[in-house]
Tab-separated table of C-alpha atoms in Angstrom:
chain	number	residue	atom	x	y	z
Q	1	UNK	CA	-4.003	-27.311	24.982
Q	2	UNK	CA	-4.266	-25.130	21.545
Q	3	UNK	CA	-4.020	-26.842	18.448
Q	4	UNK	CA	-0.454	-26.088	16.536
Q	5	UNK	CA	-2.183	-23.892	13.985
Q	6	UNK	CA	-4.014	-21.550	16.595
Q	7	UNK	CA	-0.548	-20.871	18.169
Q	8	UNK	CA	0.739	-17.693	17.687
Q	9	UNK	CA	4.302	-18.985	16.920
Q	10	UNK	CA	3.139	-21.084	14.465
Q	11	UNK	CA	0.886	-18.173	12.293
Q	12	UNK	CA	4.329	-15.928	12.256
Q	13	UNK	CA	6.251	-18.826	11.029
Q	14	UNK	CA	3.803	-19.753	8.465
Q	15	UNK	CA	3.047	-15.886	7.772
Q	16	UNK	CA	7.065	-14.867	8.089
Q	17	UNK	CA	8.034	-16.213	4.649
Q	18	UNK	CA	5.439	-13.701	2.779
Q	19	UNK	CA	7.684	-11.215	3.676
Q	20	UNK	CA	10.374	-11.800	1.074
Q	21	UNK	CA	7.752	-11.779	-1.520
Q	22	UNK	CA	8.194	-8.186	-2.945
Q	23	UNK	CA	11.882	-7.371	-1.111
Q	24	UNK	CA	13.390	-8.653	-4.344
Q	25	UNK	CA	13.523	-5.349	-5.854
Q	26	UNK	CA	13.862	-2.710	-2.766
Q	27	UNK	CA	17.981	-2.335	-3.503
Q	28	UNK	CA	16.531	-0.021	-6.366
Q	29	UNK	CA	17.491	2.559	-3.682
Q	30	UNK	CA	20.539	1.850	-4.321
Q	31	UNK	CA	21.317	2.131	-7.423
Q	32	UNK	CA	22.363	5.744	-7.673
Q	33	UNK	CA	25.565	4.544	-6.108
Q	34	UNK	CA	26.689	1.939	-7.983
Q	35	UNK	CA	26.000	3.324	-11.540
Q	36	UNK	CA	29.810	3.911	-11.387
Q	37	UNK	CA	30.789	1.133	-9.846
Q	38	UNK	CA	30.690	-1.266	-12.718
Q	39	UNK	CA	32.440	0.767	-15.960
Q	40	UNK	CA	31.082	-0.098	-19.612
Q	41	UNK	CA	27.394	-0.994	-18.440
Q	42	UNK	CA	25.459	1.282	-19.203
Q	43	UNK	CA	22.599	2.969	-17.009
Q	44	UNK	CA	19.786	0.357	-18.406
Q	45	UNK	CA	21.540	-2.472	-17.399
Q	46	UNK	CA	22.826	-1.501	-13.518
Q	47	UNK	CA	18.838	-0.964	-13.667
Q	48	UNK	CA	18.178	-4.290	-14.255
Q	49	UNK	CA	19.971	-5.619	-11.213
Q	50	UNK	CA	16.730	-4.472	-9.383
Q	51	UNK	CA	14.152	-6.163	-12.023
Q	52	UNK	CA	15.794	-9.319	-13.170
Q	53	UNK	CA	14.926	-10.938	-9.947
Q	54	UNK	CA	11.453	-10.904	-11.948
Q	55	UNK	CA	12.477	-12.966	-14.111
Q	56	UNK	CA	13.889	-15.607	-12.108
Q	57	UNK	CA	10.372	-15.562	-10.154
Q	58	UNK	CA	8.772	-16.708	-13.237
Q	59	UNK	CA	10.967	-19.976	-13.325
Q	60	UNK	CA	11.083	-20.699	-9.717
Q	61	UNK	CA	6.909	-20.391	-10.004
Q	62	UNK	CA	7.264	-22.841	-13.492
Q	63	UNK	CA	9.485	-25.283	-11.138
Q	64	UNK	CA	7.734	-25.266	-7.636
Q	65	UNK	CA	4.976	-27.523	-8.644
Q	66	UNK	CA	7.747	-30.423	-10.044
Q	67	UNK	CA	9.857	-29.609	-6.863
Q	68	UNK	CA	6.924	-30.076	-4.486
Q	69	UNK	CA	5.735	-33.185	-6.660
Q	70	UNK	CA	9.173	-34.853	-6.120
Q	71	UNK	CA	10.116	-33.648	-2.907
Q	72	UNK	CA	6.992	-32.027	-0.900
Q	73	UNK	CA	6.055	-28.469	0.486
Q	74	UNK	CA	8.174	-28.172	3.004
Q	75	UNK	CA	11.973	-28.967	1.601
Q	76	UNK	CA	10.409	-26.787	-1.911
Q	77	UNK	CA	9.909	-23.650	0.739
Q	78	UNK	CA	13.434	-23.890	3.336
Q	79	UNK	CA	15.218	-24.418	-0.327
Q	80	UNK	CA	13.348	-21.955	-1.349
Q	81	UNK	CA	14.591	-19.484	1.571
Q	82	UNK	CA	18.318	-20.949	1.532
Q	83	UNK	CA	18.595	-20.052	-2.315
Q	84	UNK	CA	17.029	-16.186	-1.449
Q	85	UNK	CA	19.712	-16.118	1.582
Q	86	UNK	CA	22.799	-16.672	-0.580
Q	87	UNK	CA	22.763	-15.402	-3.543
Q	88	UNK	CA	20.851	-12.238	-2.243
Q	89	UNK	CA	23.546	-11.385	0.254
Q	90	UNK	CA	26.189	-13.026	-2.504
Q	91	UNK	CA	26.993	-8.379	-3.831
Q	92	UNK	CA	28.051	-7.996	-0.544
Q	93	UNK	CA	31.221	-9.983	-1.242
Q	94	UNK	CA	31.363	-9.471	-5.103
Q	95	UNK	CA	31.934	-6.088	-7.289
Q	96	UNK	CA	31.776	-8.034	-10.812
Q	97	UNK	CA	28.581	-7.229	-12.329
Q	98	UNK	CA	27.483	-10.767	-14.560
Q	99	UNK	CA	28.196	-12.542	-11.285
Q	100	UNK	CA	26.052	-9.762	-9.203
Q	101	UNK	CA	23.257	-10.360	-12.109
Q	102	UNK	CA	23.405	-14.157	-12.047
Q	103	UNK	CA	22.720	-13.932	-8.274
Q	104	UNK	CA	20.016	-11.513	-8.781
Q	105	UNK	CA	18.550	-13.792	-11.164
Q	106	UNK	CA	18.806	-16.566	-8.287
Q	107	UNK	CA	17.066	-14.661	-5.549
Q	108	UNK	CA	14.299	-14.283	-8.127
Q	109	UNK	CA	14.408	-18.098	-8.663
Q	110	UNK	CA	14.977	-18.615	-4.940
Q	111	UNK	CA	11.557	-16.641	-4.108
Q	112	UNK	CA	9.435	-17.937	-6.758
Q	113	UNK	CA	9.722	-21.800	-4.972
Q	114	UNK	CA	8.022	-20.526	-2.591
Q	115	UNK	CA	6.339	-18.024	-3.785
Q	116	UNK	CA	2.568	-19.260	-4.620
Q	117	UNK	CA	2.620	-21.788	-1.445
Q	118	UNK	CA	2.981	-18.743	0.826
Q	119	UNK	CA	-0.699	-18.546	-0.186
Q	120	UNK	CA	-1.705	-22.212	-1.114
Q	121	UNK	CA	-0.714	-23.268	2.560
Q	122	UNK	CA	-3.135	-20.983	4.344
Q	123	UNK	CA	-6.117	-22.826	3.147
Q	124	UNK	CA	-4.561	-26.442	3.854
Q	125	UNK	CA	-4.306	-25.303	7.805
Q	126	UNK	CA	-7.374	-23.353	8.384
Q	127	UNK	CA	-10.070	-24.233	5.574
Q	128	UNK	CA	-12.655	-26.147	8.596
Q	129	UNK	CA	-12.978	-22.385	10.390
Q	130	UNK	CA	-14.027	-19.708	7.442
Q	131	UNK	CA	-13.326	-16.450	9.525
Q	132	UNK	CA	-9.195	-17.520	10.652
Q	133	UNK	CA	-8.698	-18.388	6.907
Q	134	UNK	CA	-10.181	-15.029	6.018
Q	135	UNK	CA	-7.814	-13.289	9.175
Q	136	UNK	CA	-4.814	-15.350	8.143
Q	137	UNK	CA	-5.363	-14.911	4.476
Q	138	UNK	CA	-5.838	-10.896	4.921
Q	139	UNK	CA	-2.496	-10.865	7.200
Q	140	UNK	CA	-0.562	-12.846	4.296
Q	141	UNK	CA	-1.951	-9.500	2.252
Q	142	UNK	CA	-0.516	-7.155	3.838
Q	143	UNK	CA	2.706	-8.942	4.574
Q	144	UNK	CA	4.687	-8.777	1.499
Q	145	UNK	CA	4.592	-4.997	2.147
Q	146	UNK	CA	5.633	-5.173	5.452
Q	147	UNK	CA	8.445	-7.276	4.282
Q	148	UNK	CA	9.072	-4.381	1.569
Q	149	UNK	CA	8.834	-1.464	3.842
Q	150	UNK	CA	11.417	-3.066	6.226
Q	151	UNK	CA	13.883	-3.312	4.049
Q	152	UNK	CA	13.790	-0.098	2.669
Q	153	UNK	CA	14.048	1.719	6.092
Q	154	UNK	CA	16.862	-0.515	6.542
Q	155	UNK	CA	18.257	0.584	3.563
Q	156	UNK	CA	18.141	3.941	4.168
Q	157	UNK	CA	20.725	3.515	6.807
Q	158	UNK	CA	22.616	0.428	4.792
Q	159	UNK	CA	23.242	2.673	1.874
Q	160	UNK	CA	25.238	5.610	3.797
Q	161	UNK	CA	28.010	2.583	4.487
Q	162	UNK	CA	28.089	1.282	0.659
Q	163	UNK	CA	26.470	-0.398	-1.897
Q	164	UNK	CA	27.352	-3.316	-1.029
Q	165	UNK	CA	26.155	-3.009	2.661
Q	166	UNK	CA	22.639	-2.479	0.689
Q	167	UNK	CA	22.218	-6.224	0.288
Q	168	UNK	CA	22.346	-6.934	3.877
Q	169	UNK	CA	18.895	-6.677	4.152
Q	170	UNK	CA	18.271	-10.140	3.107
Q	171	UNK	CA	20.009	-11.998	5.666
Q	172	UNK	CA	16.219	-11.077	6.896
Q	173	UNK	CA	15.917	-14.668	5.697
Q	174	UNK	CA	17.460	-15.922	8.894
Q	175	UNK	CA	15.159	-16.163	11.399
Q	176	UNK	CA	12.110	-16.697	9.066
Q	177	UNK	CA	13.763	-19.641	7.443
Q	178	UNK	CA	14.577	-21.099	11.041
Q	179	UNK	CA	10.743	-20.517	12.425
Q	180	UNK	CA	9.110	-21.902	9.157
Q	181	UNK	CA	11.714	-25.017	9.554
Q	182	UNK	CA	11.031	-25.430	13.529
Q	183	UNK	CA	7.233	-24.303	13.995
Q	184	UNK	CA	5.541	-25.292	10.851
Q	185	UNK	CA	4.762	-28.899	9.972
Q	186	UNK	CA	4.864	-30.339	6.841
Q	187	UNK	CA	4.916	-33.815	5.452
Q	188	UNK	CA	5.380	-35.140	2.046
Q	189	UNK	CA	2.897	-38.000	2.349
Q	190	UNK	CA	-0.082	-35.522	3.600
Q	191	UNK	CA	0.668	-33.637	0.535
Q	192	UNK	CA	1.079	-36.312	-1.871
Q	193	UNK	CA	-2.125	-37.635	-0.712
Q	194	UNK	CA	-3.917	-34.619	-1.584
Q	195	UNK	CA	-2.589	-34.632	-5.129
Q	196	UNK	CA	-3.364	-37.739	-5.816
Q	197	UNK	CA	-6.920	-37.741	-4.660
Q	198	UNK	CA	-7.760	-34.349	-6.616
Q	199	UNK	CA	-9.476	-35.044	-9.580
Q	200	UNK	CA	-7.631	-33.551	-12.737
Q	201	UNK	CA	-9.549	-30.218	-14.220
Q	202	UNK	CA	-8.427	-29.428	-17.619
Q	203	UNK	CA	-8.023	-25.631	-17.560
Q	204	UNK	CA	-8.596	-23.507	-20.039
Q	205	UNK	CA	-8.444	-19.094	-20.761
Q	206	UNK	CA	-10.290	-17.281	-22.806
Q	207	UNK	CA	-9.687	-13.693	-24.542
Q	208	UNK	CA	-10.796	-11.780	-21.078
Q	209	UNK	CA	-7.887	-13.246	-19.240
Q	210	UNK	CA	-5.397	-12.635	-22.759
Q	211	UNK	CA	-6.624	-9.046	-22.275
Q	212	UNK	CA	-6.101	-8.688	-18.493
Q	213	UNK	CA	-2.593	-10.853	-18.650
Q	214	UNK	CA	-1.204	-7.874	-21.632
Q	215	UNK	CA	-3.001	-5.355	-19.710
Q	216	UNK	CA	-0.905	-6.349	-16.627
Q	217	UNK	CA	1.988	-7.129	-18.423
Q	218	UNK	CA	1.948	-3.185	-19.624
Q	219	UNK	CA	0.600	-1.704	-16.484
Q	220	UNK	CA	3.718	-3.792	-14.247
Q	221	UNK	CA	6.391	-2.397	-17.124
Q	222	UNK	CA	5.462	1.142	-16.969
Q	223	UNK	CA	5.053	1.078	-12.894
Q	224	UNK	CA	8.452	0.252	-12.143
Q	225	UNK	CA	9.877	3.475	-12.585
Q	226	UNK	CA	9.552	4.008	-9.307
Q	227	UNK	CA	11.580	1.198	-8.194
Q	228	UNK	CA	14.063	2.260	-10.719
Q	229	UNK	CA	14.002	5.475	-11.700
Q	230	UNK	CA	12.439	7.782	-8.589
Q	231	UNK	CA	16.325	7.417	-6.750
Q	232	UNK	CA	17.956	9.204	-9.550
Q	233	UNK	CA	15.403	11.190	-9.397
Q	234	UNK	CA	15.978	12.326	-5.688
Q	235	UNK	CA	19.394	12.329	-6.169
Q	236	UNK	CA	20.180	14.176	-9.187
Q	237	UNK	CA	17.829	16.689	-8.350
Q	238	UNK	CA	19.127	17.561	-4.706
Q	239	UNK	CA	15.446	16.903	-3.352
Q	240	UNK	CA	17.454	14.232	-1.119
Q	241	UNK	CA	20.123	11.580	-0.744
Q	242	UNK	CA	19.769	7.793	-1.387
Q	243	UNK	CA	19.104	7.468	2.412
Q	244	UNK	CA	16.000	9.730	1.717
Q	245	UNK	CA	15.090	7.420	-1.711
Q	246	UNK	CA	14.931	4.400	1.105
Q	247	UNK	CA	12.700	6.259	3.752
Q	248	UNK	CA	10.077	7.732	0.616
Q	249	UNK	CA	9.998	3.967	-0.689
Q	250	UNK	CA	9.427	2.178	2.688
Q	251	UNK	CA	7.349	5.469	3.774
Q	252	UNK	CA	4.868	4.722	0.295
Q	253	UNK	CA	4.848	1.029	0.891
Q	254	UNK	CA	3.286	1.994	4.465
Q	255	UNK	CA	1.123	4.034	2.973
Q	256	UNK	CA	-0.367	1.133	0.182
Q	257	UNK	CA	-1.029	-1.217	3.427
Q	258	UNK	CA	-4.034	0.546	4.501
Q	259	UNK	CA	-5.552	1.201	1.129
Q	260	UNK	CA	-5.306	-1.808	-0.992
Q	261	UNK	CA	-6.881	-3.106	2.410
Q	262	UNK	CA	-9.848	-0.419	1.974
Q	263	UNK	CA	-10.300	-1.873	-1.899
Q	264	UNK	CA	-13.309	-3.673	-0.697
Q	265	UNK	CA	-14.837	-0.417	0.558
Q	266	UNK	CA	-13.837	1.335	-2.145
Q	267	UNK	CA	-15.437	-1.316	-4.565
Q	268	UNK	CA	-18.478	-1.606	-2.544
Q	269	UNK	CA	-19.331	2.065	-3.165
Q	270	UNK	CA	-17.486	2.499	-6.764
Q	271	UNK	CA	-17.756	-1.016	-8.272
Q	272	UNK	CA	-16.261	-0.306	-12.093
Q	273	UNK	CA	-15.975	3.193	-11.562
Q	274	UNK	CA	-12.405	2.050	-9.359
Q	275	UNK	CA	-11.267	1.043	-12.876
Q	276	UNK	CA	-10.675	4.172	-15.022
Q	277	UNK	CA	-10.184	6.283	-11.427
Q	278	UNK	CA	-7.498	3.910	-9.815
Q	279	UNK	CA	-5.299	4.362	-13.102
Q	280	UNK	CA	-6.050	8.403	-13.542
Q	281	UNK	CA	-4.845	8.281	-9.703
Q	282	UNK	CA	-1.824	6.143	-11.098
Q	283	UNK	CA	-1.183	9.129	-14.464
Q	284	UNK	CA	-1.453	11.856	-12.143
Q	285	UNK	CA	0.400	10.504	-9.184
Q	286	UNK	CA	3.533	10.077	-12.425
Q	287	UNK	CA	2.733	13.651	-13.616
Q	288	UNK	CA	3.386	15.281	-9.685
Q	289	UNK	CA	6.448	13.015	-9.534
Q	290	UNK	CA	7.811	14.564	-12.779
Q	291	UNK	CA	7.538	17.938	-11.571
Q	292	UNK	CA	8.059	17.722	-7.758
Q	293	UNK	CA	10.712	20.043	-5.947
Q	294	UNK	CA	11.100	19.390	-2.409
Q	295	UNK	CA	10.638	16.376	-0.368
Q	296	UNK	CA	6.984	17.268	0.977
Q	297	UNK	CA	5.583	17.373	-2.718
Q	298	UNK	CA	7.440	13.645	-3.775
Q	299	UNK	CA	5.559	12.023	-0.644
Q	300	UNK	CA	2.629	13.359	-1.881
Q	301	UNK	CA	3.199	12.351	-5.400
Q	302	UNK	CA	3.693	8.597	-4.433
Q	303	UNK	CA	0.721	9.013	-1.916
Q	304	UNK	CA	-1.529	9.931	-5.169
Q	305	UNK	CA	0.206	7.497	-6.945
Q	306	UNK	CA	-0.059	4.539	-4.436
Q	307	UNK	CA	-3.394	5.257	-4.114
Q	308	UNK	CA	-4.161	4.685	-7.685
Q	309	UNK	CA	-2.153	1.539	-7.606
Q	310	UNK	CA	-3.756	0.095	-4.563
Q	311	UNK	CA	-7.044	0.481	-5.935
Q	312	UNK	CA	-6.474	-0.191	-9.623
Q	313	UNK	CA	-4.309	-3.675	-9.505
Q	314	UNK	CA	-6.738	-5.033	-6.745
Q	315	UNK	CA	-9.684	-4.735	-9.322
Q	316	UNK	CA	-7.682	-6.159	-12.282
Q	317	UNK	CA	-7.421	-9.180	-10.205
Q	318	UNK	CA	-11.278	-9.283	-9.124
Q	319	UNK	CA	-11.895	-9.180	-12.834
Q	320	UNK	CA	-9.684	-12.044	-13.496
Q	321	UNK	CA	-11.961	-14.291	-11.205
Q	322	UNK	CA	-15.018	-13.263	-12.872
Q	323	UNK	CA	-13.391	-13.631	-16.073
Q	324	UNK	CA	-11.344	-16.459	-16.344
Q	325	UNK	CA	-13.194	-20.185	-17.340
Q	326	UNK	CA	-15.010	-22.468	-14.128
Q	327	UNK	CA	-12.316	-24.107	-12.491
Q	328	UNK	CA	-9.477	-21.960	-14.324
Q	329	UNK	CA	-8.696	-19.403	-12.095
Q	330	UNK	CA	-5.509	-21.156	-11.032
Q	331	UNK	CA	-4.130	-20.818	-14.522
Q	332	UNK	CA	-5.115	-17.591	-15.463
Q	333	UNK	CA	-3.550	-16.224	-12.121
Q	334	UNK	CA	-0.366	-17.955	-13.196
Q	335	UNK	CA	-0.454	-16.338	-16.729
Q	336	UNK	CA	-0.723	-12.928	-14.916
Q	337	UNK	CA	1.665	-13.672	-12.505
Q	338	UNK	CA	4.454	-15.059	-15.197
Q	339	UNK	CA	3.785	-11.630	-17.557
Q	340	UNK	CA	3.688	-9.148	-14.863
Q	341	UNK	CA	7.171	-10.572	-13.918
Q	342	UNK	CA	8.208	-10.587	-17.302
Q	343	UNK	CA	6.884	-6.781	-17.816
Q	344	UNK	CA	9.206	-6.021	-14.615
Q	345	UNK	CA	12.097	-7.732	-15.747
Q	346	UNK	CA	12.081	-5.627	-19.296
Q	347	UNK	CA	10.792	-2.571	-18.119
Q	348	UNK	CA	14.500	-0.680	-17.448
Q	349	UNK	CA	15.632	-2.257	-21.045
Q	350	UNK	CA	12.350	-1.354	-22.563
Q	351	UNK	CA	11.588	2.241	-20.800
Q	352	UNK	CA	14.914	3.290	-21.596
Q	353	UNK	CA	14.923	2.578	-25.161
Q	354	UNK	CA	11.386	4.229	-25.823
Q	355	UNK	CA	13.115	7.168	-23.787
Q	356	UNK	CA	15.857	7.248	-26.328
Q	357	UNK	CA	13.559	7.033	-28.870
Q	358	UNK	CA	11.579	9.997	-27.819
Q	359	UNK	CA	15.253	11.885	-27.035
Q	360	UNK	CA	14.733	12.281	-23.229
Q	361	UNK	CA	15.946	9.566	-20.230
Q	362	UNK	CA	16.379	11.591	-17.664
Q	363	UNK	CA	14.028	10.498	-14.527
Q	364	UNK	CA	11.560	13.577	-14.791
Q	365	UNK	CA	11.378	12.262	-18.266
Q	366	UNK	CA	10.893	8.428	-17.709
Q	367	UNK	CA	8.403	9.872	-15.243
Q	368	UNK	CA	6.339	11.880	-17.895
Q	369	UNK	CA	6.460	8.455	-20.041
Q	370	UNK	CA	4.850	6.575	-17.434
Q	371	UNK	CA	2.623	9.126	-16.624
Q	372	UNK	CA	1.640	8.532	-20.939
Q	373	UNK	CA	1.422	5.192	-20.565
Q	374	UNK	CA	-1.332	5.307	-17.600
Q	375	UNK	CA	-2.869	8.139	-19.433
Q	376	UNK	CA	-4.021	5.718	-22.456
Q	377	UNK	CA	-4.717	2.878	-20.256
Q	378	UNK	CA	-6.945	5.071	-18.572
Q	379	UNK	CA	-8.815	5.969	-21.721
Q	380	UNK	CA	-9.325	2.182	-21.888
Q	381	UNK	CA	-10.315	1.773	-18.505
Q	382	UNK	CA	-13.424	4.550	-19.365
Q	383	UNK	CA	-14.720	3.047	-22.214
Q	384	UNK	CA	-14.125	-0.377	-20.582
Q	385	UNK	CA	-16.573	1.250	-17.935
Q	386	UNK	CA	-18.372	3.139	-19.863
Q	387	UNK	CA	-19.221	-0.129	-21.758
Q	388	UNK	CA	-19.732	-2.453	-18.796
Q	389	UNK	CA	-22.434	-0.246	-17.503
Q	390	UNK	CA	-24.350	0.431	-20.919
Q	391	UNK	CA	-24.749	-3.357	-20.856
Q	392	UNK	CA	-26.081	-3.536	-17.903
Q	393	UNK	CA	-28.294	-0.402	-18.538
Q	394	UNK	CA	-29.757	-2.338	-21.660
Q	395	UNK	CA	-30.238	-5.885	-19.578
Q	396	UNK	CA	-32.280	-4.201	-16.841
Q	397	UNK	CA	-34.647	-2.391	-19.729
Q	398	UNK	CA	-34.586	-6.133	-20.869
């Protein structure tokens, strides 16, 4: 008789929660129809609706670890999944905005309980057999995406009803939130008994994980355009409808499955070089999308651009783990974690005020900021590499 963790009902129950991780923001598709729906906010803030669930990540990932203390794993992750259900379904019954934003605050909070354990349980089940960890890790990858592409093909029929209909996507939450509470088990004890014989690690960063947290942080603020900005963008210019906005979004996300899965291939071959070329992928894919026409050209502005994503965020992470202190890593991926939510949160607020600044919002223009942005962190990324491999020029003369 199989064991309950080689059963295949139990891997999509533990695996089926990852999908909610990134499906916070996918309603960005959206948003072209309910900029008039709430009169005397302005365009910046009806944006936020789609990042502030950011925010509330970063508290639910500050309050897991006292949740899971007090109560275990298990109860932290169905609350967890209860909290996403309600108050990410709660616009479908509401046309008040602060009450809309509250609840898009929750869902945040909701997903960032459970959040890091969609990760942290993999190991506990399958840590005795090396190559299932590695197969169950690399499916908990990839499923965050899937999660994300669902919804917005979905969406691109939800939004042709309404708005509102939009936020039916999350009642997604269903059936993962029943498997996870019938098929996985959990107990507080086991857990408890773990923490307590751990030995406490003081951790510690240094200034390479300050520098890759604000790198992050800046790279995550100037990204989400695309979330926010590319369905205005499709709309206003005729290129499509919001239906078409969905499909292009959950079309992308596709796309990004295959090639952040290829960043060990592309590393292999590369190795630093995927630094400054994932984020000139990442300028230029922003430079198409400001000046793209028809439908054909936008895919294949946000295939360029996905490409440089996939490649470039995978290797800020691989640097993190060579960077941060022995025993550290932990922290320093929380760091990242908490400022690349906060750089999402801010980024309508923030992108919209430089755009003021500079006298142009419109989407092509937000695009052609972004596109700035990734230019100079580009520059960095060369002389990053550039500097990287005269050291190691000089130690092998050594």
């Amino acid at each position: 008789m199989k064991e309950t963790k080689d059963k295949l009902i139990f891997k999509v129950s533990l695996l089926s929660i990852s999908l909610f991780l990134m499906m916070a923001p996918q309603i960005s598709s959206a948003l072209p129809l309910m900029y008039r729906a709430f009169p005397g906010v302005d365009k910046a803030g009806v944006e936020t609706l789609s990042t502030v669930p950011n925010f509330g990540i970063v508290i639910g990932l500050l309050v897991s670890p006292f949740l899971v203390r007090w109560f275990g794993q298990k109860p932290t992750i169905i609350l967890g999944l209860l909290v996403t259900l309600v108050t990410g379904t709660f616009p479908m019954y509401s046309s008040a905005y602060v009450p809309i934003l509250i609840s898009r605050f929750l869902i945040g909070l909701g997903i960032g309980l459970f959040n890091s354990l969609a990760v942290s349980l993999i190991p506990q089940f399958y840590k005795s057999d090396e190559q299932k960890l590695a197969s169950m890790i690399g499916y908990q990858n990839v499923m965050g995406s899937v999660g994300a592409a669902l919804a917005s093909f979905l969406l691109s029929y939800l939004v042709t009803i309404s708005w509102h209909a939009a936020f039916a996507i999350y009642f997604l939450v269903i059936p993962a939130l029943l498997l996870f509470a019938i098929f996985v088990p959990l107990s507080k004890e086991k857990v408890n008994e773990q923490a307590n014989s751990a030995p406490v690690k003081k951790e510690t960063i240094n200034g390479k994980v300050v520098l890759i947290s604000i790198l992050m942080f800046f790279i995550f603020m100037f990204y989400m355009p695309v979330a926010f900005s590319l369905p205005s963008l499709i709309v206003n210019e005729g290129i499509g409808t919001t239906s078409t906005a969905a499909l292009v979004a959950g079309l992308s996300t596709l796309v990004g499955i295959p090639i952040g899965a290829s960043f060990g291939f592309f590393f292999k071959h590369l190795h630093d070089k995927v630094f400054p070329l994932g984020f000139a992928f990442v300028a230029l894919g922003f430079i198409l999308l400001a000046i793209a026409n028809n439908i054909i050209f936008l895919f294949i502005s946000v295939v360029v651009l996905g490409f440089g994503f996939g490649i470039g965020v995978p290797y800020m992470y691989n640097w993190l783990d060579w960077a941060a202190p022995q025993d550290s890593i932990n922290l320093g991926t929380t760091i990242v974690l908490v400022l690349v939510n906060i750089g999402c949160f801010i980024s309508p607020t923030v992108i919209n005020l430089i755009g003021s600044l500079v006298g142009n919002t419109s989407p092509r223009g937000i695009m052609i900021l972004s596109a700035a942005a990734f230019a100079i962190i580009f520059v960095f990324a060369l002389v990053h590499y550039l500097k990287v491999h005269k050291d190691q020029v000089n130690i092998n003369k050594v």
